[in-house]
Short mmCIF file of C-alpha atoms in Angstrom, two decimals:
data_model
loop_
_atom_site.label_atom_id
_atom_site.label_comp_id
_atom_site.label_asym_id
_atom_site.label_seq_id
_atom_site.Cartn_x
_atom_site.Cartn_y
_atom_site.Cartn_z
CA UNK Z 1 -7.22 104.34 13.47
CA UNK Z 2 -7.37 100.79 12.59
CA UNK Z 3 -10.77 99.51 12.71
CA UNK Z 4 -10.54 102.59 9.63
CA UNK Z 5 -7.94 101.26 7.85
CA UNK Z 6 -9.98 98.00 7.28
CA UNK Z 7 -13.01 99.55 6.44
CA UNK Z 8 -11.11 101.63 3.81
CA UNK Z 9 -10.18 104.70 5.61
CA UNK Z 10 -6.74 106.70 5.48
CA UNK Z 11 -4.97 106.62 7.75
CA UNK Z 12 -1.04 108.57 8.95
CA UNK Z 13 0.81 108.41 12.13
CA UNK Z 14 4.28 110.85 12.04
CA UNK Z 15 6.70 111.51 14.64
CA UNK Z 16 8.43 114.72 14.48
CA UNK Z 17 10.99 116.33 16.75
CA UNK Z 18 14.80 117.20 17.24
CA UNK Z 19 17.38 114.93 16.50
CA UNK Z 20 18.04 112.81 19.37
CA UNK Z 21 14.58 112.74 20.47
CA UNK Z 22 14.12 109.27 20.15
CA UNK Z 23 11.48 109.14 17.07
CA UNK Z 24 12.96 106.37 15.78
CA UNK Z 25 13.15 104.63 18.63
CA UNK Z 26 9.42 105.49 18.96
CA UNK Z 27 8.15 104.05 15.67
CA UNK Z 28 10.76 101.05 14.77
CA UNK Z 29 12.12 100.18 17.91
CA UNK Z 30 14.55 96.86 18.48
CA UNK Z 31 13.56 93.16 18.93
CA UNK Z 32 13.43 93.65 22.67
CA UNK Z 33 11.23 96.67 22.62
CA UNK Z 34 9.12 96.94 19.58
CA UNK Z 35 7.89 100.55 18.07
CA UNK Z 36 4.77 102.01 17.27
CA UNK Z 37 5.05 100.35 13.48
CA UNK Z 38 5.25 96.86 15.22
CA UNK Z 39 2.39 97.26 17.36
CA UNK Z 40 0.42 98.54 15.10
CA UNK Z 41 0.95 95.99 12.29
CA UNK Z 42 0.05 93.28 15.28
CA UNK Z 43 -3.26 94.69 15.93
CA UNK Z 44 -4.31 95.48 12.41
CA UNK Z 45 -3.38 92.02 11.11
CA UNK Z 46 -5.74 90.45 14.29
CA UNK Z 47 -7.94 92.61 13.19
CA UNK Z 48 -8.28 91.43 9.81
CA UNK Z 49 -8.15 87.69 11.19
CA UNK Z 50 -10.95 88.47 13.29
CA UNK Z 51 -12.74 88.98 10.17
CA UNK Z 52 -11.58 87.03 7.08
CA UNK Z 53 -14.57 84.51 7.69
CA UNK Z 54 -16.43 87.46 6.17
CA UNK Z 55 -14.39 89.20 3.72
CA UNK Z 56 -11.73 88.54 1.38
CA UNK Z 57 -8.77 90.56 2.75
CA UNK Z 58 -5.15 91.55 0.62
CA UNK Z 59 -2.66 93.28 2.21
CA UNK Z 60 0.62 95.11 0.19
CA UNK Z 61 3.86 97.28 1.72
CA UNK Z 62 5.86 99.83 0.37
CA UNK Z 63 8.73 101.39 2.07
CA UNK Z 64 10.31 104.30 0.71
CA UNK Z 65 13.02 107.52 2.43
CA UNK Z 66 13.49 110.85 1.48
CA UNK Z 67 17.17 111.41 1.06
CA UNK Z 68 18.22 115.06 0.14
CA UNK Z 69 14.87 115.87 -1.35
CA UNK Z 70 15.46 112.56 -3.44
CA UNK Z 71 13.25 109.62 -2.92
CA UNK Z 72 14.86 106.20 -2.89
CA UNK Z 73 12.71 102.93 -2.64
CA UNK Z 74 14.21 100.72 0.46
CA UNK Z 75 13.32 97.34 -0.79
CA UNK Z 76 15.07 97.77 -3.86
CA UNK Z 77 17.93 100.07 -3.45
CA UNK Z 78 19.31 99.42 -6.53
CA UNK Z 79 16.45 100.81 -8.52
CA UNK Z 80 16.62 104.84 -9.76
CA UNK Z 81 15.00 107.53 -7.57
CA UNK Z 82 11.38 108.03 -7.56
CA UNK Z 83 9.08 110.65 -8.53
CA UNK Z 84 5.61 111.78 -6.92
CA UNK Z 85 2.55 111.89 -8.90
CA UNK Z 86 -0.82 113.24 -8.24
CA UNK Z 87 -3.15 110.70 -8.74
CA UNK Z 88 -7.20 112.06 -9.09
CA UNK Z 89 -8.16 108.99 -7.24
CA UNK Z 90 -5.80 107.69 -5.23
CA UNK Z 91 -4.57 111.00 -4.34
CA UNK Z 92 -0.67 111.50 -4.02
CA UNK Z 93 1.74 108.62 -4.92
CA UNK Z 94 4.94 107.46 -6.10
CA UNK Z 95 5.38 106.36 -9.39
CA UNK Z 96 7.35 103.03 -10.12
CA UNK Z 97 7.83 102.15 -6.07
CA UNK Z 98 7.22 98.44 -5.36
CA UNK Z 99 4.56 96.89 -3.74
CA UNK Z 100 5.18 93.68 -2.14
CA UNK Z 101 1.55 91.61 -1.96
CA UNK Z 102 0.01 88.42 -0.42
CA UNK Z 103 0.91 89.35 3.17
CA UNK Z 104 -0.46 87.15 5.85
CA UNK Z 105 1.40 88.40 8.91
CA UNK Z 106 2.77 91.31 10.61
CA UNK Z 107 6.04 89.34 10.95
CA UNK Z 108 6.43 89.52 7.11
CA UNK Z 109 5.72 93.10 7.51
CA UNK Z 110 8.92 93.41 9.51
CA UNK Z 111 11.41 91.83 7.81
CA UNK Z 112 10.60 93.81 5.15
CA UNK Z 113 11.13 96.81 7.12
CA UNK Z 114 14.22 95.37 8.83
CA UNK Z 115 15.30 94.30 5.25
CA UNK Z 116 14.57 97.86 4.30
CA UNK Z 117 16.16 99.86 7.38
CA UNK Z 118 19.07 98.22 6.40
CA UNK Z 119 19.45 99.96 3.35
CA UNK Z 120 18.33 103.60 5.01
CA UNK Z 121 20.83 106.26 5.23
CA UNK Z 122 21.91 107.08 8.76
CA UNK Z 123 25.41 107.98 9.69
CA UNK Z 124 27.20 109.14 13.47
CA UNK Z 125 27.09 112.87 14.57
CA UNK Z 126 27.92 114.98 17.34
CA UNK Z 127 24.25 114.85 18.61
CA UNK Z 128 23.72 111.19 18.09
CA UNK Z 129 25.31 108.08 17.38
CA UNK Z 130 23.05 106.54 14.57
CA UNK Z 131 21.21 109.08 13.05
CA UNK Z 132 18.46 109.29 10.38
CA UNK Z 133 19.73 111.22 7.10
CA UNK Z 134 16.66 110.59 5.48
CA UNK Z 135 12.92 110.62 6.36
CA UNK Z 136 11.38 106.66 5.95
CA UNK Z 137 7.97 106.27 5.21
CA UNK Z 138 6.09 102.79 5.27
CA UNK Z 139 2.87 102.31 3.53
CA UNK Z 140 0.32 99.22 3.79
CA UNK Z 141 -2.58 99.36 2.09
CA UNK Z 142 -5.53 97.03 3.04
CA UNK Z 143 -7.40 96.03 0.18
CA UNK Z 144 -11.36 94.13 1.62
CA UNK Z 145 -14.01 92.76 -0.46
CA UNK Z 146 -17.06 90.52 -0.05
CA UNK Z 147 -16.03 86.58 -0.29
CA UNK Z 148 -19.09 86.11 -2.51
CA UNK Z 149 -18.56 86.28 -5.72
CA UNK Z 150 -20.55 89.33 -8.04
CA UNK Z 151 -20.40 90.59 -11.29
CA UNK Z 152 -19.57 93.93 -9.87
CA UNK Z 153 -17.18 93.72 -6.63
CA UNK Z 154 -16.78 96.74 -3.90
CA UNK Z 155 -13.83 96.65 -2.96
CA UNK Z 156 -12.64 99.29 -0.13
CA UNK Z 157 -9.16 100.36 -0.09
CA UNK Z 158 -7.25 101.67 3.27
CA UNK Z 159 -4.00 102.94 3.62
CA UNK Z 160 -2.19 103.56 6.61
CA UNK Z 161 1.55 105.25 5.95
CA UNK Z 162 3.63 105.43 9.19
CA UNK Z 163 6.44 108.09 8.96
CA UNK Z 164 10.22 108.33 10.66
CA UNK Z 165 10.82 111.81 10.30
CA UNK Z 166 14.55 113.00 10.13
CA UNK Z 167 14.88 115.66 13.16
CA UNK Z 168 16.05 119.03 13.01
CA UNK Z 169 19.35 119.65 13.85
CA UNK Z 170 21.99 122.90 14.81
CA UNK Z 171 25.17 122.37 13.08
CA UNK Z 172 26.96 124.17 16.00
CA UNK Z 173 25.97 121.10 18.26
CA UNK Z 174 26.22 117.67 15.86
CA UNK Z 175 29.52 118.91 14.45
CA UNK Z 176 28.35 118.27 10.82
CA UNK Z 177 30.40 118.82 7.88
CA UNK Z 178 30.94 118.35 4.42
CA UNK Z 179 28.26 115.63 3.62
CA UNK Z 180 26.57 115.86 6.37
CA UNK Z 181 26.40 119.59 6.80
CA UNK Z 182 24.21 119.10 3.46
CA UNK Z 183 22.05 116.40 4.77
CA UNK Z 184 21.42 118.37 7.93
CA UNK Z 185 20.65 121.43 5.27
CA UNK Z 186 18.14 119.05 2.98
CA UNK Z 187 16.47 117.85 6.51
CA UNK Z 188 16.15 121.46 8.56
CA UNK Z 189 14.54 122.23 5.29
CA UNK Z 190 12.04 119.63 4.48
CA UNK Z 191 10.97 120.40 7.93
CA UNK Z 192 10.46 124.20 7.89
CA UNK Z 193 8.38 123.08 4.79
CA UNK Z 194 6.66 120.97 6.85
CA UNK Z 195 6.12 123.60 9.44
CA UNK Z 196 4.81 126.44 7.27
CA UNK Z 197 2.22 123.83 5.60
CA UNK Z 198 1.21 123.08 9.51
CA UNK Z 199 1.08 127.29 10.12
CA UNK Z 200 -0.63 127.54 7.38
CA UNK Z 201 -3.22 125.29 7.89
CA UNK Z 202 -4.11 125.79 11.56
CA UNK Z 203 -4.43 129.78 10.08
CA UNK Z 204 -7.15 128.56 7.96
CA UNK Z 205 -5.13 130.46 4.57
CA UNK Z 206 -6.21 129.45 0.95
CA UNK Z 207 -2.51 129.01 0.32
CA UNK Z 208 -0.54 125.83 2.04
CA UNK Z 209 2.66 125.68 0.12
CA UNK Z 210 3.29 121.39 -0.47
CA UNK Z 211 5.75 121.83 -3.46
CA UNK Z 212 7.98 123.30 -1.23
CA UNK Z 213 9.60 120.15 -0.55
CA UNK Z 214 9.27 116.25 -1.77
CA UNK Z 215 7.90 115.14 1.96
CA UNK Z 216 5.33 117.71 2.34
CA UNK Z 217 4.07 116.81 -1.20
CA UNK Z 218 4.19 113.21 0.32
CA UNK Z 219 1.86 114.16 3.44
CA UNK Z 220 -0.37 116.69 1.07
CA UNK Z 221 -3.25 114.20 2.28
CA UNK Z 222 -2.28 113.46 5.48
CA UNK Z 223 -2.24 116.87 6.50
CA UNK Z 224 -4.88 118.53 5.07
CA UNK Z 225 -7.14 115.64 2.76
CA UNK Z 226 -8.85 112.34 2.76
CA UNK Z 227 -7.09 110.87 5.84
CA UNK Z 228 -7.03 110.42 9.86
CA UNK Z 229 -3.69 111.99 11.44
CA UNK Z 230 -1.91 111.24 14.56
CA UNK Z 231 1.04 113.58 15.08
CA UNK Z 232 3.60 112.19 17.80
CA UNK Z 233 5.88 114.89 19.25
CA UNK Z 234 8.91 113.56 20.82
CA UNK Z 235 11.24 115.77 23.00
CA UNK Z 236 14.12 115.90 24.81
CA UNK Z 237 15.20 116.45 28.62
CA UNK Z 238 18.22 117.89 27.47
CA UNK Z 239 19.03 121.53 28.34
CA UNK Z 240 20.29 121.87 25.17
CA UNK Z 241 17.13 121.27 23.06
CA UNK Z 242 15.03 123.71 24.90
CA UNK Z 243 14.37 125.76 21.81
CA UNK Z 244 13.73 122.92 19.60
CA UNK Z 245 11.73 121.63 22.27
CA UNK Z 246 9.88 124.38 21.91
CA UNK Z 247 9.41 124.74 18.40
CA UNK Z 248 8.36 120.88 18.09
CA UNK Z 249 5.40 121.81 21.04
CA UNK Z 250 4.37 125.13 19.27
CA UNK Z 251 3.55 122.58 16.40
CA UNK Z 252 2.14 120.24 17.73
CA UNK Z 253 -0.07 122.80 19.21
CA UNK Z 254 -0.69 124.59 15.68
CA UNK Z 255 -1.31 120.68 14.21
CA UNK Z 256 -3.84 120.07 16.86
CA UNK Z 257 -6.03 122.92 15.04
CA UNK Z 258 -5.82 121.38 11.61
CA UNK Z 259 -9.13 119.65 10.82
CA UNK Z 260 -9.33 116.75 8.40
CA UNK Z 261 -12.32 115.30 6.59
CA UNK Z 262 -11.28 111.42 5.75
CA UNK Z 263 -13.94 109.29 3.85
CA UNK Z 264 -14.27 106.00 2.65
CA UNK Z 265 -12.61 104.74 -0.25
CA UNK Z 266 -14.48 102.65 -2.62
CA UNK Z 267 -13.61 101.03 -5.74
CA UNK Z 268 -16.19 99.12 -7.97
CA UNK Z 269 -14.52 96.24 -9.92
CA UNK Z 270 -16.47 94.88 -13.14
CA UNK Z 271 -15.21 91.51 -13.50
CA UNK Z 272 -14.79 90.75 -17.34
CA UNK Z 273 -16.63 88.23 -18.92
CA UNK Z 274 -13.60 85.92 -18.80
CA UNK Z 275 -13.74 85.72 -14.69
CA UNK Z 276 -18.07 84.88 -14.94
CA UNK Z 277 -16.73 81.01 -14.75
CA UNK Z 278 -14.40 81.46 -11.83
CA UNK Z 279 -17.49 83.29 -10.22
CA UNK Z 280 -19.73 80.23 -10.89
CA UNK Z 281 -17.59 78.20 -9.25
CA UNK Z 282 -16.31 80.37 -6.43
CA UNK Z 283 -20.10 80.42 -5.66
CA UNK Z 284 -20.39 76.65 -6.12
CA UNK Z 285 -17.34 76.06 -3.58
CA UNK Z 286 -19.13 77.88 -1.35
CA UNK Z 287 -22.51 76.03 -1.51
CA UNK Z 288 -20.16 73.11 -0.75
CA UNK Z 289 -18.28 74.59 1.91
CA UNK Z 290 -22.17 75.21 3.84
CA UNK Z 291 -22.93 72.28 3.37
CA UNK Z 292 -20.25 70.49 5.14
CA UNK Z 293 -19.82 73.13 7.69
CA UNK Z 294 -24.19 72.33 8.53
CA UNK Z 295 -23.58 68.73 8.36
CA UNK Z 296 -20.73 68.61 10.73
CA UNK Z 297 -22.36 71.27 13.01
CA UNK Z 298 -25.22 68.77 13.48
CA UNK Z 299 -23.10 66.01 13.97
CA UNK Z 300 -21.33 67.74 16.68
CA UNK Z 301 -24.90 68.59 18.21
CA UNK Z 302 -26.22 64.78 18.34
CA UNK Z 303 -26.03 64.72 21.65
CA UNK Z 304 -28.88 66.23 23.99
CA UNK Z 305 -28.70 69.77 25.50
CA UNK Z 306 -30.48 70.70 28.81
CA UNK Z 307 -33.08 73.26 27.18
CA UNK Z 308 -33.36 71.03 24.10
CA UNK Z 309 -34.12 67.10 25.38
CA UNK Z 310 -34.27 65.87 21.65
CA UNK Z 311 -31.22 67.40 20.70
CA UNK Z 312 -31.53 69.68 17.78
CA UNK Z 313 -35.74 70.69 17.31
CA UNK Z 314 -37.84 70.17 14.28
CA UNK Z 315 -37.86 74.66 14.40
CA UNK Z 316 -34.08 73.85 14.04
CA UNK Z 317 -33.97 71.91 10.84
CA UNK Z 318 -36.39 74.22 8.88
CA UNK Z 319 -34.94 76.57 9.84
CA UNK Z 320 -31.48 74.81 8.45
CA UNK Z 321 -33.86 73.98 5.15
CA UNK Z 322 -35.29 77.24 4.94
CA UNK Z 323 -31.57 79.32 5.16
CA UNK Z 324 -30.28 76.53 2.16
CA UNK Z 325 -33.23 77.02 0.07
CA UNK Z 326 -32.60 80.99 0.49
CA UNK Z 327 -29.13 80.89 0.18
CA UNK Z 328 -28.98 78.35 -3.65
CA UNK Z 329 -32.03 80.50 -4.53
CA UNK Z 330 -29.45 83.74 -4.47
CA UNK Z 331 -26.68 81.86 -6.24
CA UNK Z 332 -29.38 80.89 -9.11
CA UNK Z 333 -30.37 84.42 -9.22
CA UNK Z 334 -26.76 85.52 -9.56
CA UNK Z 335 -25.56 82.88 -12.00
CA UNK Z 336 -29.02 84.02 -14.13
CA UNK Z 337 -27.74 87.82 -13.76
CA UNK Z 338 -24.13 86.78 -15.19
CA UNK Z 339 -25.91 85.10 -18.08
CA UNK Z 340 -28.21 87.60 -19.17
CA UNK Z 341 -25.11 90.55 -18.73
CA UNK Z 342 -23.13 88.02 -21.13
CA UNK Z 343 -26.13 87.53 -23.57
CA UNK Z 344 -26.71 91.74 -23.14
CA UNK Z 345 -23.17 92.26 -24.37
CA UNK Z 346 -23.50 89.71 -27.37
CA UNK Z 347 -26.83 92.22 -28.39
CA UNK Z 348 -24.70 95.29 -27.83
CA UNK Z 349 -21.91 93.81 -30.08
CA UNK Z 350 -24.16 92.85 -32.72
CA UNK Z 351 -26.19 96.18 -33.13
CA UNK Z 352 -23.31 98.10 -32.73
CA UNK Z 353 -21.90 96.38 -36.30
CA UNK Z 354 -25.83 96.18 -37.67
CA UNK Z 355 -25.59 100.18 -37.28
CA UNK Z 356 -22.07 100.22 -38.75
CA UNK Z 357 -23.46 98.70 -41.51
CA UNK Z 358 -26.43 100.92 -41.94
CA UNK Z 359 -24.53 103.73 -41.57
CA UNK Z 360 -21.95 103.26 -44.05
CA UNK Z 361 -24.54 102.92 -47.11
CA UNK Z 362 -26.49 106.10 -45.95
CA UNK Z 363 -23.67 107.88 -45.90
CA UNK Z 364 -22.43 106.61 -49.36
CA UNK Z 365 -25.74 107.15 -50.56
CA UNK Z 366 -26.41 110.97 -49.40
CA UNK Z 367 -27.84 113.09 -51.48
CA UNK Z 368 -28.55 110.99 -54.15
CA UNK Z 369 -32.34 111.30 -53.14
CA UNK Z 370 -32.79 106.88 -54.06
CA UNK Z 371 -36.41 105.83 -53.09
CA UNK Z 372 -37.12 103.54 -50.11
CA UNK Z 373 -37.52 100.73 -52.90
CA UNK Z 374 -33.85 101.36 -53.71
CA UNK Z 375 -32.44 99.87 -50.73
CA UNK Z 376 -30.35 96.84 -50.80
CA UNK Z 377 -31.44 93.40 -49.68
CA UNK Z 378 -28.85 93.42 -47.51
CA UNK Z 379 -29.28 96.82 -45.52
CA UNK Z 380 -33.15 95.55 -45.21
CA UNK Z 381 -32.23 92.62 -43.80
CA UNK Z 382 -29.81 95.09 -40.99
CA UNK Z 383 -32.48 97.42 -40.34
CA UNK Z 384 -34.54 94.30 -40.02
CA UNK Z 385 -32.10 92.62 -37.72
CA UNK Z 386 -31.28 96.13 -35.59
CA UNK Z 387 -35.42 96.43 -34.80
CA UNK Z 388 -35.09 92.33 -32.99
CA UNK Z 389 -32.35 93.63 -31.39
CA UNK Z 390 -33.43 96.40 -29.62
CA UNK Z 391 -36.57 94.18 -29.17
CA UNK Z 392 -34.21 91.45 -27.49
CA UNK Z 393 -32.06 93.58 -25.53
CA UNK Z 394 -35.71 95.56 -24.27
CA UNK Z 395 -36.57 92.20 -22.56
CA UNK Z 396 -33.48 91.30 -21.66
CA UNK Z 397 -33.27 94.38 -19.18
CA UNK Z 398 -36.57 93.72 -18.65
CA UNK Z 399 -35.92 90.31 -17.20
CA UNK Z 400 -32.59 92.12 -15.36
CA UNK Z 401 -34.55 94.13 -13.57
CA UNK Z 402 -37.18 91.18 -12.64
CA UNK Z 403 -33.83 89.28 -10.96
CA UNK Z 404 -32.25 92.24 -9.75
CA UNK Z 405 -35.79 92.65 -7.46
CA UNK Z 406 -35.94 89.20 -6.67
CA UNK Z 407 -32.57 89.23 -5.48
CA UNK Z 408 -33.11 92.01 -3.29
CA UNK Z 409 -36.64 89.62 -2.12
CA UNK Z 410 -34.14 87.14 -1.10
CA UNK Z 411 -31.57 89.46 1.01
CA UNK Z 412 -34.46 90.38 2.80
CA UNK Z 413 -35.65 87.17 3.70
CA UNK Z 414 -32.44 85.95 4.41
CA UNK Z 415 -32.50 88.99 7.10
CA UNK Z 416 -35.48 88.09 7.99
CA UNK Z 417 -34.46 84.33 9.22
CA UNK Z 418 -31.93 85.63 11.01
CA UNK Z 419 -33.59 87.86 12.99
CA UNK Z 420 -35.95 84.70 13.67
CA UNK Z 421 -33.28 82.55 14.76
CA UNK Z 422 -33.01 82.76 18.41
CA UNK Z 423 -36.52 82.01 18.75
CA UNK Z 424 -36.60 79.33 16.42
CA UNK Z 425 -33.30 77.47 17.01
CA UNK Z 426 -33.15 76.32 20.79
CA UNK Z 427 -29.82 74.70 20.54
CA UNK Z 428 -27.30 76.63 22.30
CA UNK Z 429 -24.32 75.36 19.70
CA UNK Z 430 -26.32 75.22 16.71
CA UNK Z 431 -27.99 78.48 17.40
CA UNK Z 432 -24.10 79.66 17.86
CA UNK Z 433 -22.70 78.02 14.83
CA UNK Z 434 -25.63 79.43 12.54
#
């Protein structure tokens, strides 16, 4: 699921079972024996190392339980319970839960969730010593982007929720009561929802009833939307679970019918004219950054290698010249593009009042049936000035379009040389480097 997540892919993994099972044992773990949610936030933060040369990467975290069909946000306990909202884009969310950003490490990851788990609602009953009163869910979402800077960014957006469900429980054998008879009431039932939205599913129905409870609404897409699911059944040995043992196969069973279609989510980000300077100069840093990196690669490959005598070949270097030259020719094309999008919107800005103008004295003038010869110096000179601007703004696209072709001249050759390079560079390290 991860290499998804990255690429901006959904992504769920739920355990679900009887209480006592050992599901969260399964996903969180302790220090000595990490879960699932460990593991996984290992590998998917190596994966993102592996390629933040590439692409710009942000990672955020929420953590959130479902206590008594109430939600309750983990990392800030204090706060008022939460609502779910549909969202036409995102899909379903939580509105007001907090997203902590700027993550770097899976380690950070986990002391929020230990920080978290702390403040989750688990209590002692007849059937276990510490158990889960609520379901937790934790959400990252992976946010990726080029690193060069454009006018318009892509940015794709994965999120992968991992899920602690609360397991079903028989009141005759925990012993619950008073409080806890109602949180085993609040769970057995947010699971039968859960169930009949996994029956109904697998049966193929038109109907699949989310609303029945706040943690199916939670999973709507995991279940049945935009998202890749792993389902993780955990049972018991015990005698005493058999049926719930069997109820938590027979669903897994029915899950493992449910087909999913996830797609990629993409967001395109037009940067306001305000950011075209930090552009420039994110481009500029990394002209610099090239640079350096070519200089100190050919430093490092001064001395000779045994199927290049003379160190790095003439091939080499123009090749080196030749991948600059492409490379400051794209930036010039893209710092041309961000000038001609801010002159574009100066020309829309302008008509758009020349035609205010206009309009207001034709429509204080209807019907009065004035000659041509009638009209004010002033409105001339607007209807004058609206006929260069669409003249202006004509070339201006016009001259868009010209970059816009030569840019995509210049990807190509800069696909082009680096198809060539392993004949043309004989250095082993340079060829490497480059």
């Amino acid at each position: 699921l991860l290499g998804g997540v990255v690429q901006g892919f959904n992504a769920t993994v739920f355990a679900y079972g009887a209480t006592g099972a050992g599901k969260t044992h399964t996903m969180l773990g302790n220090p000595s024996e990490p879960g699932i949610m460990m593991l996984t936030l290992l590998d998917l933060f190596s994966e993102v190392a592996n390629q933040r040369e590439e692409r710009h990467f942000e990672v955020k975290c929420s953590f959130l339980e479902v206590y008594n069909e109430n939600l309750r946000d983990l990392l800030r306990p204090d706060a008022d319970y939460l609502d779910v909202r549909e969202d036409p884009v995102k899909g379903m969310c939580v509105a007001g839960i907090s997203e902590v950003g700027g993550l770097e490490s899976a380690r950070e990851i986990m002391a929020l969730l230990h920080q978290g788990n702390k403040n989750r609602s688990t209590e002692a009953t007849g059937a276990n010593v510490t158990s889960s009163r609520s379901h937790a869910v934790l959400q990252v979402v992976v946010e990726q982007r080029d690193r060069t800077a454009a006018i318009v960014a892509q940015v794709n957006v994965g999120k992968l929720s991992m899920i602690d469900l609360a397991g079903s429980e028989r009141a005759s054998q925990t012993n619950n009561k008073g409080m806890r008879m109602i949180e085993g009431a609040n769970i057995n039932r947010s699971l039968l929802a859960l169930g009949n939205c996994i029956t109904a599913l697998s049966a193929g129905v038109a109907f699949v009833p989310y609303r029945d409870s706040k943690m199916t609404r939670l999973l709507k897409d995991s279940l049945g939307g935009n998202c890749r699911t792993v389902m993780i059944a955990n049972v018991s040995p015990n005698h005493l679970h058999y049926e719930d043992t069997h109820n938590t196969l027979k669903y897994a069973k029915r899950a493992s019918n449910i087909k999913t279609k996830a797609v990629r989510n993409v967001v395109r980000a037009n940067s306001h004219v305000s950011k075209y300077n930090d552009i420039i100069k994110d481009l500029q840093t990394e002209i610099a950054e090239l640079k350096t990196k070519l200089v100190e690669a050919a430093r490092a490959s001064d001395s000779p290698a045994p199927d290049a005598p003379g160190g790095i070949d003439s091939q080499g270097a123009i090749w080196k010249q030749e991948l600059m030259q492409n490379f400051e020719e794209r930036v010039r094309i893209k710092r041309q593009l961000i000038d001609l999008a801010n002159e574009s919107q100066g020309q829309q800005v302008e008509k758009s009042h020349a035609q205010v103008g206009i309009s207001q004295w034709e429509s204080s003038h209807l019907g009065q049936g004035r000659p041509g010869e009638d009209t004010p110096h002033s409105i001339r000179g607007l209807q004058e000035k609206l006929r260069t601007l669409k003249a202006e703004m004509a070339r201006t696209d016009e001259t868009t379009h010209g970059l816009e072709r030569q840019l995509a001249e210049n990807q190509q050759r800069a696909e082009r040389l680096q198809a060539e390079l392993p004949s043309r560079v004989q250095n082993k390290d340079m060829r490497a480097f480059l």
